[in-house]
Coordinates of C-alpha atoms in Angstrom, one line a residue:
M1 CA 207.8 140.4 99.3
D2 CA 209.4 141.9 102.4
S3 CA 211.7 145.0 102.3
L4 CA 214.9 143.0 102.0
Q5 CA 213.5 140.9 99.1
I6 CA 212.4 144.1 97.3
K7 CA 215.8 145.7 97.7
T8 CA 217.5 142.5 96.4
A9 CA 215.1 142.5 93.3
I10 CA 215.9 146.2 92.7
Q11 CA 219.6 145.7 92.9
A12 CA 219.5 142.6 90.7
G13 CA 217.4 144.2 88.0
Q14 CA 214.5 141.8 88.6
T15 CA 211.7 144.4 88.7
F16 CA 209.3 145.1 85.9
L17 CA 208.0 148.5 84.7
G18 CA 204.6 149.1 83.2
V19 CA 203.5 152.5 81.9
E20 CA 200.1 153.3 80.5
L21 CA 199.3 156.6 78.8
G22 CA 195.6 157.0 79.6
S23 CA 193.3 159.8 78.5
T24 CA 193.8 161.9 81.6
R25 CA 196.8 160.4 83.4
I26 CA 200.0 158.7 82.5
K27 CA 200.8 156.1 85.1
A28 CA 203.9 154.1 85.8
V29 CA 204.0 151.0 88.1
L30 CA 207.0 149.0 89.2
I31 CA 206.4 145.4 90.3
G32 CA 208.6 142.8 91.8
P33 CA 209.1 139.3 90.4
D34 CA 206.1 138.2 92.5
H35 CA 204.0 140.8 90.6
T36 CA 203.3 142.9 93.7
P37 CA 203.5 146.7 93.1
I38 CA 206.6 148.4 94.6
A39 CA 206.3 152.0 93.5
S40 CA 204.3 154.2 91.1
G41 CA 204.5 157.6 89.5
G42 CA 202.1 159.7 87.4
Y43 CA 201.4 162.7 85.3
Q44 CA 198.1 164.5 84.7
W45 CA 197.3 165.6 81.2
E46 CA 194.3 166.4 79.0
N47 CA 193.4 166.1 75.3
R48 CA 193.1 169.3 73.4
W49 CA 190.6 170.4 70.8
E50 CA 192.7 172.0 68.1
N51 CA 191.5 172.8 64.6
G52 CA 188.6 170.4 64.8
V53 CA 190.7 167.5 66.1
W54 CA 191.1 166.0 69.6
T55 CA 194.9 165.6 70.1
Y56 CA 197.8 165.6 72.5
P57 CA 201.2 167.2 71.6
L58 CA 204.0 164.6 71.3
Q59 CA 206.3 166.8 73.4
E60 CA 203.9 166.3 76.3
V61 CA 204.1 162.5 75.8
W62 CA 207.8 162.7 76.7
E63 CA 207.3 165.2 79.5
G64 CA 204.7 163.0 81.0
L65 CA 206.7 159.8 80.7
Q66 CA 209.8 161.4 82.2
A67 CA 207.8 162.9 85.1
S68 CA 206.1 159.6 85.8
W69 CA 209.5 157.8 85.8
K70 CA 211.1 160.4 88.0
E71 CA 208.3 160.2 90.6
L72 CA 208.5 156.4 90.6
A73 CA 212.3 156.3 90.8
D74 CA 212.2 158.9 93.6
Q75 CA 209.8 156.7 95.5
V76 CA 212.1 153.7 95.2
Q77 CA 215.1 155.9 96.5
A78 CA 213.1 157.2 99.4
A79 CA 211.6 153.8 100.4
Y80 CA 214.5 151.5 99.9
G81 CA 217.6 153.8 99.7
L82 CA 218.5 152.6 96.3
P83 CA 218.7 154.2 92.8
L84 CA 216.6 152.5 90.2
T85 CA 219.1 151.8 87.5
R86 CA 218.2 148.4 86.1
L87 CA 215.0 146.7 85.0
G88 CA 214.2 143.1 84.3
G89 CA 211.7 144.1 81.6
L90 CA 209.2 146.8 80.7
G91 CA 206.2 147.5 78.6
F92 CA 204.1 150.4 77.4
S93 CA 200.4 150.7 76.9
A94 CA 198.2 153.6 75.8
M95 CA 194.7 154.6 74.6
M96 CA 193.9 152.4 71.7
H97 CA 193.2 153.4 68.1
G98 CA 193.9 156.8 66.6
Y99 CA 196.3 158.0 63.9
L100 CA 200.0 158.8 64.2
A101 CA 201.4 159.3 60.7
F102 CA 205.1 159.7 59.9
D103 CA 207.3 160.2 56.9
Q104 CA 210.5 158.3 56.1
A105 CA 212.6 160.5 58.3
G106 CA 210.3 159.7 61.3
E107 CA 208.7 163.2 61.3
L108 CA 205.1 163.5 62.3
L109 CA 203.0 164.6 59.3
V110 CA 199.8 165.7 61.0
P111 CA 198.9 166.2 64.7
F112 CA 198.0 163.0 66.6
R113 CA 194.4 162.1 66.0
T114 CA 193.1 160.3 69.1
W115 CA 190.3 157.7 69.6
R116 CA 188.0 160.5 70.7
N117 CA 187.6 162.0 67.2
T118 CA 184.4 161.3 65.3
I119 CA 185.5 162.6 61.9
T120 CA 185.9 159.4 59.9
G121 CA 182.2 158.5 59.4
Q122 CA 182.4 158.1 55.6
A123 CA 185.5 156.0 55.8
A124 CA 184.2 153.7 58.6
E125 CA 181.0 153.1 56.7
E126 CA 182.8 152.3 53.4
L127 CA 185.3 149.9 55.0
T128 CA 182.6 148.2 57.0
Q129 CA 180.7 147.5 53.8
L130 CA 183.8 146.4 52.0
F131 CA 185.0 144.0 54.7
R132 CA 181.6 143.0 56.0
F133 CA 183.2 143.6 59.4
N134 CA 182.5 146.6 61.7
I135 CA 185.2 149.3 61.4
P136 CA 184.5 151.9 64.1
Q137 CA 185.5 155.5 63.5
R138 CA 188.3 155.3 66.1
W139 CA 190.3 152.7 64.2
S140 CA 193.5 153.6 62.6
V141 CA 192.5 152.3 59.2
A142 CA 189.4 154.5 59.3
H143 CA 191.5 157.5 60.0
L144 CA 193.9 156.5 57.1
W145 CA 191.1 156.0 54.6
Q146 CA 189.3 159.2 55.6
A147 CA 192.5 161.1 55.0
A148 CA 192.5 159.5 51.5
L149 CA 188.9 160.4 50.9
N150 CA 189.7 164.0 52.0
G151 CA 192.7 164.0 49.6
E152 CA 195.0 165.1 52.4
E153 CA 198.4 166.3 51.2
H154 CA 200.4 164.5 53.8
L155 CA 199.6 161.1 52.3
A156 CA 202.1 161.8 49.5
R157 CA 204.9 161.5 52.1
L158 CA 203.4 158.8 54.3
D159 CA 205.7 156.0 55.3
F160 CA 204.4 154.6 58.7
V161 CA 201.2 154.7 60.7
T162 CA 201.0 153.6 64.3
T163 CA 199.2 154.1 67.6
L164 CA 200.4 156.0 70.7
A165 CA 201.7 152.8 72.4
G166 CA 203.4 151.8 69.1
Y167 CA 205.0 155.2 68.8
V168 CA 206.5 155.2 72.3
H169 CA 207.8 151.6 71.9
W170 CA 209.3 152.5 68.5
Q171 CA 211.2 155.5 70.0
L172 CA 212.5 153.4 72.9
T173 CA 213.5 150.3 71.0
G174 CA 213.7 151.2 67.3
Q175 CA 211.1 148.4 66.6
K176 CA 207.9 149.2 64.7
V177 CA 205.7 146.6 66.3
V178 CA 202.5 146.4 68.3
G179 CA 200.8 143.6 70.4
V180 CA 197.9 141.8 68.7
G181 CA 195.4 143.4 71.0
E182 CA 196.6 146.8 70.0
A183 CA 196.7 145.8 66.4
S184 CA 193.1 144.7 66.5
G185 CA 192.2 148.4 67.0
M186 CA 194.1 149.4 63.9
F187 CA 192.8 146.7 61.4
P188 CA 190.8 143.5 61.6
I189 CA 192.8 140.5 62.9
D190 CA 192.9 136.8 61.9
S191 CA 193.1 135.2 65.3
A192 CA 194.4 131.9 63.9
A193 CA 197.3 133.7 62.2
C194 CA 197.7 136.3 64.9
D195 CA 198.1 138.9 62.2
Y196 CA 196.2 141.3 60.1
D197 CA 193.4 139.5 58.2
G198 CA 195.0 138.6 54.8
K199 CA 191.8 138.8 52.7
M200 CA 190.9 142.2 54.1
V201 CA 194.5 143.5 53.6
E202 CA 194.1 142.6 49.9
Q203 CA 190.7 144.2 49.7
F204 CA 192.0 147.4 51.3
Q205 CA 195.0 147.6 49.1
A206 CA 192.9 147.1 46.0
L207 CA 190.5 149.9 47.2
A208 CA 193.5 152.2 47.8
A209 CA 195.1 151.4 44.5
G210 CA 191.8 152.4 42.8
H211 CA 192.4 155.9 44.3
G212 CA 196.1 156.0 43.3
Y213 CA 197.6 154.9 46.6
R214 CA 200.0 151.9 46.2
W215 CA 200.1 151.0 49.9
E216 CA 201.5 147.8 51.3
L217 CA 199.6 147.7 54.5
K218 CA 202.0 145.3 56.3
K219 CA 204.8 147.8 55.7
L220 CA 202.7 150.8 56.4
F221 CA 201.4 149.5 59.7
P222 CA 203.5 148.0 62.5
R223 CA 204.3 144.3 62.7
V224 CA 202.0 142.2 64.9
L225 CA 203.2 140.3 67.9
A226 CA 201.4 138.1 70.5
A227 CA 202.0 138.3 74.2
G228 CA 205.2 136.6 75.3
Q229 CA 207.0 137.3 72.0
P230 CA 210.2 139.5 72.2
A231 CA 209.6 143.0 71.0
G232 CA 213.1 144.5 71.3
N233 CA 215.3 146.0 74.0
L234 CA 215.7 149.4 75.5
T235 CA 218.3 151.3 73.5
P236 CA 220.7 153.8 75.0
Q237 CA 218.8 156.6 73.3
G238 CA 215.5 155.1 74.6
A239 CA 216.9 154.9 78.2
R240 CA 217.8 158.6 78.0
L241 CA 214.3 159.5 76.6
L242 CA 212.7 157.8 79.6
D243 CA 215.3 158.9 82.2
P244 CA 217.2 162.1 81.2
S245 CA 219.4 161.8 84.3
G246 CA 221.2 158.9 82.6
R247 CA 220.9 156.5 85.5
L248 CA 218.7 154.0 83.8
E249 CA 220.8 151.3 82.0
P250 CA 219.8 150.2 78.5
G251 CA 219.3 146.6 77.4
A252 CA 216.1 145.6 79.3
P253 CA 213.7 143.5 77.1
L254 CA 210.3 145.0 76.2
C255 CA 207.0 143.1 75.7
P256 CA 204.8 144.0 72.8
P257 CA 203.1 147.4 73.3
E258 CA 199.4 147.0 74.1
G259 CA 196.3 149.1 74.2
D260 CA 194.3 149.9 77.3
A261 CA 191.7 147.3 76.4
G262 CA 194.3 144.5 76.4
T263 CA 196.0 145.6 79.6
G264 CA 192.6 145.9 81.3
M265 CA 191.9 142.3 80.3
V266 CA 195.2 141.2 81.8
A267 CA 194.9 143.3 85.0
T268 CA 191.5 141.7 85.7
N269 CA 192.4 138.2 84.4
S270 CA 189.7 138.4 81.8
I271 CA 191.3 136.7 78.8
A272 CA 189.4 133.3 78.7
P273 CA 186.0 132.6 77.0
R274 CA 183.0 133.6 79.1
T275 CA 185.1 136.2 81.0
G276 CA 185.0 139.9 80.5
N277 CA 185.9 143.2 82.0
V278 CA 184.6 146.7 82.1
S279 CA 186.9 149.7 82.2
A280 CA 185.2 152.9 83.3
G281 CA 187.1 156.2 83.3
T282 CA 187.0 159.0 80.8
S283 CA 185.6 156.5 78.3
V284 CA 183.9 153.2 79.2
F285 CA 184.3 149.9 77.4
A286 CA 183.2 146.4 78.2
M287 CA 185.1 143.4 76.7
A288 CA 183.6 139.9 76.4
V289 CA 185.8 137.0 75.3
L290 CA 183.8 135.1 72.7
E291 CA 183.0 131.4 72.6
N292 CA 181.5 131.7 69.1
P293 CA 181.5 134.3 66.3
L294 CA 178.7 136.8 66.3
S295 CA 175.9 136.1 63.8
Q296 CA 176.1 139.5 62.0
V297 CA 177.9 142.8 61.8
H298 CA 176.8 145.3 64.5
P299 CA 178.0 148.9 64.2
E300 CA 177.9 149.2 68.0
I301 CA 180.2 146.2 68.6
D302 CA 184.0 146.2 67.9
L303 CA 185.6 142.9 67.3
V304 CA 189.1 143.0 68.8
T305 CA 191.4 140.4 70.5
T306 CA 193.0 139.6 73.8
P307 CA 196.8 140.1 74.0
A308 CA 197.1 136.4 73.1
G309 CA 194.9 136.8 70.0
L310 CA 191.5 135.4 71.1
P311 CA 188.5 137.1 69.6
V312 CA 186.7 139.7 71.9
A313 CA 183.5 141.6 71.5
M314 CA 184.0 145.2 72.7
V315 CA 181.4 147.8 73.4
H316 CA 183.2 151.2 73.5
C317 CA 181.6 154.4 74.6
N318 CA 183.5 157.7 74.3
N319 CA 181.9 159.3 77.4
C320 CA 181.9 158.0 80.9
T321 CA 183.1 160.0 83.9
S322 CA 184.1 163.4 82.5
D323 CA 180.7 165.1 83.2
L324 CA 180.5 163.3 86.5
N325 CA 184.0 164.6 87.4
A326 CA 183.0 168.1 86.4
W327 CA 180.0 168.1 88.8
V328 CA 182.2 166.8 91.6
G329 CA 184.6 169.6 90.9
L330 CA 181.8 172.1 91.2
F331 CA 180.8 170.7 94.6
G332 CA 184.5 171.1 95.6
Q333 CA 184.3 174.8 94.7
V334 CA 181.2 175.1 96.9
V335 CA 183.2 173.6 99.8
E336 CA 186.0 176.0 99.2
A337 CA 183.7 179.0 99.0
L338 CA 182.3 178.1 102.4
G339 CA 185.8 178.3 103.8
L340 CA 186.0 174.5 104.3
S341 CA 188.4 171.9 103.0
A342 CA 187.9 168.4 101.7
S343 CA 190.3 166.2 99.8
Q344 CA 189.4 165.0 96.3
Q345 CA 189.0 161.5 97.8
Q346 CA 186.6 162.7 100.5
L347 CA 184.5 164.5 97.9
Y348 CA 184.2 161.5 95.7
E349 CA 183.5 159.1 98.5
T350 CA 180.9 161.4 100.1
L351 CA 179.1 162.1 96.8
F352 CA 179.2 158.6 95.4
T353 CA 177.9 157.2 98.7
Q354 CA 175.0 159.6 98.5
A355 CA 173.9 157.8 95.3
L356 CA 173.1 154.6 97.3
A357 CA 170.4 156.5 99.2
G358 CA 168.8 157.7 95.9
E359 CA 165.5 156.4 94.5
K360 CA 166.1 153.3 92.3
D361 CA 165.2 155.1 89.1
G362 CA 167.0 158.3 90.0
G363 CA 163.8 160.1 91.0
G364 CA 162.7 161.1 87.5
L365 CA 165.9 163.0 86.8
L366 CA 167.8 162.7 83.5
S367 CA 171.4 163.4 82.5
Y368 CA 173.4 163.0 79.3
N369 CA 177.2 162.9 79.8
Y370 CA 178.2 163.5 76.2
D371 CA 181.3 165.7 76.3
S372 CA 182.1 164.5 72.8
G373 CA 180.4 162.5 70.0
E374 CA 179.1 159.0 70.9
P375 CA 178.9 156.5 67.9
V376 CA 177.1 153.9 69.9
S377 CA 174.0 156.1 70.0
G378 CA 174.7 157.9 66.7
F379 CA 176.1 161.2 67.8
T380 CA 179.1 163.0 66.2
E381 CA 179.1 165.7 68.8
G382 CA 177.9 165.9 72.4
R383 CA 176.5 168.5 74.8
P384 CA 176.4 167.6 78.5
L385 CA 172.9 168.0 79.8
F386 CA 171.0 167.7 83.1
L387 CA 167.2 167.7 83.0
R388 CA 164.3 167.4 85.4
S389 CA 160.6 167.8 85.2
P390 CA 158.6 169.9 87.7
D391 CA 157.6 166.8 89.6
S392 CA 161.0 165.1 89.6
R393 CA 162.5 164.5 93.1
F394 CA 165.5 166.8 92.9
N395 CA 167.8 166.0 95.8
L396 CA 171.5 165.1 96.2
P397 CA 171.1 161.3 96.4
N398 CA 168.9 161.2 93.3
F399 CA 171.2 163.7 91.5
M400 CA 174.3 161.6 92.2
R401 CA 172.6 158.3 91.2
T402 CA 171.4 159.9 88.0
L403 CA 175.0 161.0 87.2
L404 CA 176.3 157.5 87.9
Y405 CA 173.6 155.9 85.8
S406 CA 174.2 158.3 82.9
A407 CA 177.9 157.4 82.9
V408 CA 177.0 153.8 81.9
A409 CA 173.7 154.2 80.1
T410 CA 175.2 154.1 76.6
L411 CA 177.3 151.1 77.5
R412 CA 174.1 149.3 78.4
L413 CA 172.6 150.0 75.0
G414 CA 175.5 148.2 73.4
M415 CA 175.6 145.3 75.9
R416 CA 172.0 144.5 75.1
I417 CA 173.0 143.6 71.6
L418 CA 175.5 141.0 72.9
E419 CA 172.7 139.5 75.1
E420 CA 170.6 139.2 71.9
E421 CA 173.5 137.4 70.2
G422 CA 173.6 134.8 73.0
V423 CA 176.9 136.0 74.5
H424 CA 177.0 134.8 78.1
L425 CA 179.3 136.0 80.8
D426 CA 179.9 134.5 84.2
R427 CA 180.9 137.9 85.6
L428 CA 182.6 141.1 84.6
L429 CA 185.8 142.4 86.3
G430 CA 185.6 146.2 86.9
H431 CA 188.4 148.7 87.0
G432 CA 188.8 152.4 86.6
G433 CA 187.8 155.6 88.4
Y434 CA 184.1 154.6 88.4
F435 CA 184.9 151.9 90.9
K436 CA 187.2 153.8 93.3
T437 CA 184.6 154.3 96.0
P438 CA 184.1 150.8 97.4
G439 CA 180.7 149.3 96.6
V440 CA 179.1 152.1 94.8
G441 CA 180.0 152.0 91.1
Q442 CA 180.3 148.2 91.4
K443 CA 176.7 147.9 92.7
L444 CA 175.2 150.3 90.1
M445 CA 177.2 148.7 87.2
A446 CA 176.0 145.3 88.1
A447 CA 172.4 146.6 88.0
A448 CA 173.0 148.4 84.7
L449 CA 174.6 145.4 82.9
H450 CA 172.6 142.6 84.5
V451 CA 175.7 140.7 85.3
P452 CA 177.8 140.1 88.5
V453 CA 180.6 142.6 88.7
A454 CA 183.8 141.8 90.6
V455 CA 186.6 144.2 91.7
M456 CA 190.0 143.0 92.8
E457 CA 192.3 144.9 95.2
T458 CA 194.8 145.3 92.4
A459 CA 192.2 146.7 90.0
G460 CA 193.1 150.2 91.2
E461 CA 196.6 149.8 89.6
G462 CA 194.7 149.4 86.2
G463 CA 196.4 149.1 82.9
A464 CA 199.9 150.1 84.0
W465 CA 199.9 147.0 86.2
G466 CA 198.5 145.0 83.4
I467 CA 201.3 145.9 81.0
A468 CA 203.9 145.3 83.8
L469 CA 202.4 141.8 84.1
L470 CA 202.9 141.3 80.3
A471 CA 206.5 142.4 80.7
A472 CA 207.0 139.9 83.6
Y473 CA 205.3 137.2 81.5
L474 CA 207.8 137.8 78.7
V475 CA 210.7 137.2 81.0
Q476 CA 209.4 134.7 83.6
K477 CA 207.1 132.3 81.7
Q478 CA 208.0 128.7 81.4
E479 CA 208.6 127.4 77.9
G480 CA 205.3 126.9 76.2
Q481 CA 203.3 128.4 79.1
S482 CA 200.2 130.3 77.9
L483 CA 199.3 133.7 79.1
E484 CA 196.1 132.4 80.6
D485 CA 198.0 129.7 82.6
Y486 CA 200.6 132.2 83.7
L487 CA 197.9 134.6 85.1
N488 CA 195.9 131.8 86.7
T489 CA 198.8 130.1 88.4
R490 CA 201.4 132.8 89.0
V491 CA 199.4 136.0 89.5
F492 CA 195.7 135.5 90.4
A493 CA 195.7 132.0 92.0
G494 CA 192.6 131.9 94.2
N495 CA 191.8 135.6 93.8
R496 CA 188.3 136.0 92.3
G497 CA 187.9 139.5 93.8
W498 CA 184.9 140.9 95.6
V499 CA 181.8 140.0 93.6
V500 CA 178.5 142.0 93.7
E501 CA 175.4 140.4 92.2
P502 CA 172.8 142.5 90.5
D503 CA 170.1 143.7 93.0
P504 CA 166.7 143.2 91.4
A505 CA 165.4 146.5 92.7
D506 CA 168.4 148.4 91.4
Q507 CA 168.2 146.5 88.1
A508 CA 164.5 147.5 87.7
G509 CA 165.3 151.1 88.7
F510 CA 168.1 151.3 86.1
D511 CA 165.9 149.9 83.4
A512 CA 163.3 152.5 84.1
F513 CA 166.0 155.2 83.9
L514 CA 167.3 153.7 80.7
N515 CA 163.8 153.9 79.1
R516 CA 163.7 157.6 80.0
Y517 CA 167.2 158.0 78.7
A518 CA 166.6 156.4 75.3
A519 CA 163.3 158.3 74.8
G520 CA 165.1 161.6 75.5
L521 CA 168.0 161.2 73.0
A522 CA 166.1 163.6 70.8
I523 CA 166.8 166.3 73.4
Q524 CA 170.5 165.6 73.1
Q525 CA 170.2 165.9 69.3
A526 CA 168.4 169.2 69.6
A527 CA 171.1 170.5 71.9
V528 CA 173.8 169.6 69.4
E529 CA 171.9 171.3 66.6
H530 CA 171.0 174.5 68.5
Y531 CA 173.6 175.1 71.2
Q532 CA 177.0 175.9 70.0

C-alpha cells in the first residue's frame, strides 16, 4: 500500500490492531487491509518473583497496553497526519497458560500465576494419570487443581478462571471467551468438537466433587471459539481502557483472544499438517501440526491446537534467551566502561556473528541457561551456569556459540521424542529474538533440530502481527473460507521465507555439545541443591 492508500484505510476504519503481551514486551502492530504493518508500539516489562510465585501486577497490564497504544497512535499521527480513531477489527494475544482467578464481582482473588511457575507438580501428575493425557504444570487446570490440593481459601469464592489474553479480552468486550488454541493450554481439547474434551470434563468434575468442589468447568472456564468466529465488540469502557484520551471509537469487532503459540503459528503460516514453527525468546517452544495421534503420553510433549482446532504437538521450554541476554548486557557494560558506545543492535549482531567462527562443538565449553525451573529436563528450579575444563578452548567465538547452543539444548531433548514418534516436518518457521541477527540463530537452530529452518521478513513482527492477521481474517474472509486458505492465498502467497538447511558439520558439533550437556545435568542439580 502506498501512503495515500494507507491514509484512506486509516480514515475509513479499515485497519486492524494486534496486541501481544509477551514475557518481556507488550507489542502492538497496526496493519492495513493488505496485512502490511503500518505502525507499532511497545512497552518493556518483566515478571516478578513475589512470595514464591512468578507474577505480573494487573495494573501494569493496563499501563503497558495504554503505552503501546499511545506509541502506535503517535506514529500514525506523525507519519500520516491523522488521528487513529477507528479500527476495522482488533485482537489480543498473550503468554499462554497460567492462572487468573476472579470472584463474582470480577475481583482478582490471588496474584496472577504465570506460565513460568513450577509449583503444580502434584496436580499435573494426578491429572495426567486421570486423563491419560499429559497435563503440564503451566496449564490453568493444573494451577486450579493444585490450589484445591493445597486447600487454598480463595476457592470458596471462585467464580471464573481465565488466562492473560482472556482477561484483557473480557475487560474490553465483556465476553468471557478464548480462542481454541489458547483454550488448549487451559484444558484438553476435542478437536472434532472444537471445545473442551467432554469425557475429561466429566472426569475432572467428578474428581473435584470428591474433594467438595461442585465446579461446572464450562462455566468456570471461558467459552471456546475457533478462528473466524465473532468474539464481541469493543465497548465504550473498553475503548477508554485502551485509549484513555477518548479518541478511540468503540464498536470494532474482536477476534477470539489467542495465546502466543497460536499467533506464532499464524505469523509463520504453520497451521497445516507437516508444518511447524519455533518461537525463541525468553522461553522457547516448537510446534508440530500432527498428521496422526502420538502413540503414548509423553510428559515432555504438550498436545494443543492451532487457532482453527487442529492437533499440535508442542515442546515448551521455560528458558531460552534470558541468560544469553544477561551476558550480552555484561559485554555492553564493558563497552561503556571503556568509554565507547554501541547500540543494543550492534552488540547483538557483533556477538552473535562471533558464534559462527566458533568450533562446531563449542570448544568443550558448557552452559546451562536455567533462570527458572525446566520441566522438560525435570527441574523445578534453575541456576544459570557456565563451565569449562582446563583444556577447553575459551575464546569469544566458542563462548557465544555455547550460549546459543545452550538456549536450544533442552528444546532438542524434547524434539527427539517427536522424531521417535515418527513425526515428520518439511521445515520449521522461526521467529523471536533468537533469530534477529540474520543467519546466525537460524543456522544453529537448523543444526540443533535436524530440520530446515525458514525465517520470513515478517517474522520480526511476531505474535502481534499474528493476532492482527486473525482480526483481519474475522472481518475479511469469504464465506466458508478456512484460515489455512486465507493465509495461503491472501497473506503468504508465494512467500516461503529464507530457508537454511542443516549443515552436517554444525549438526555433528551440536550433537557433541548436547551429549556433554545431557551428561552434565547432574551439575545443574547440584547447583540447585547447594547454591541459594
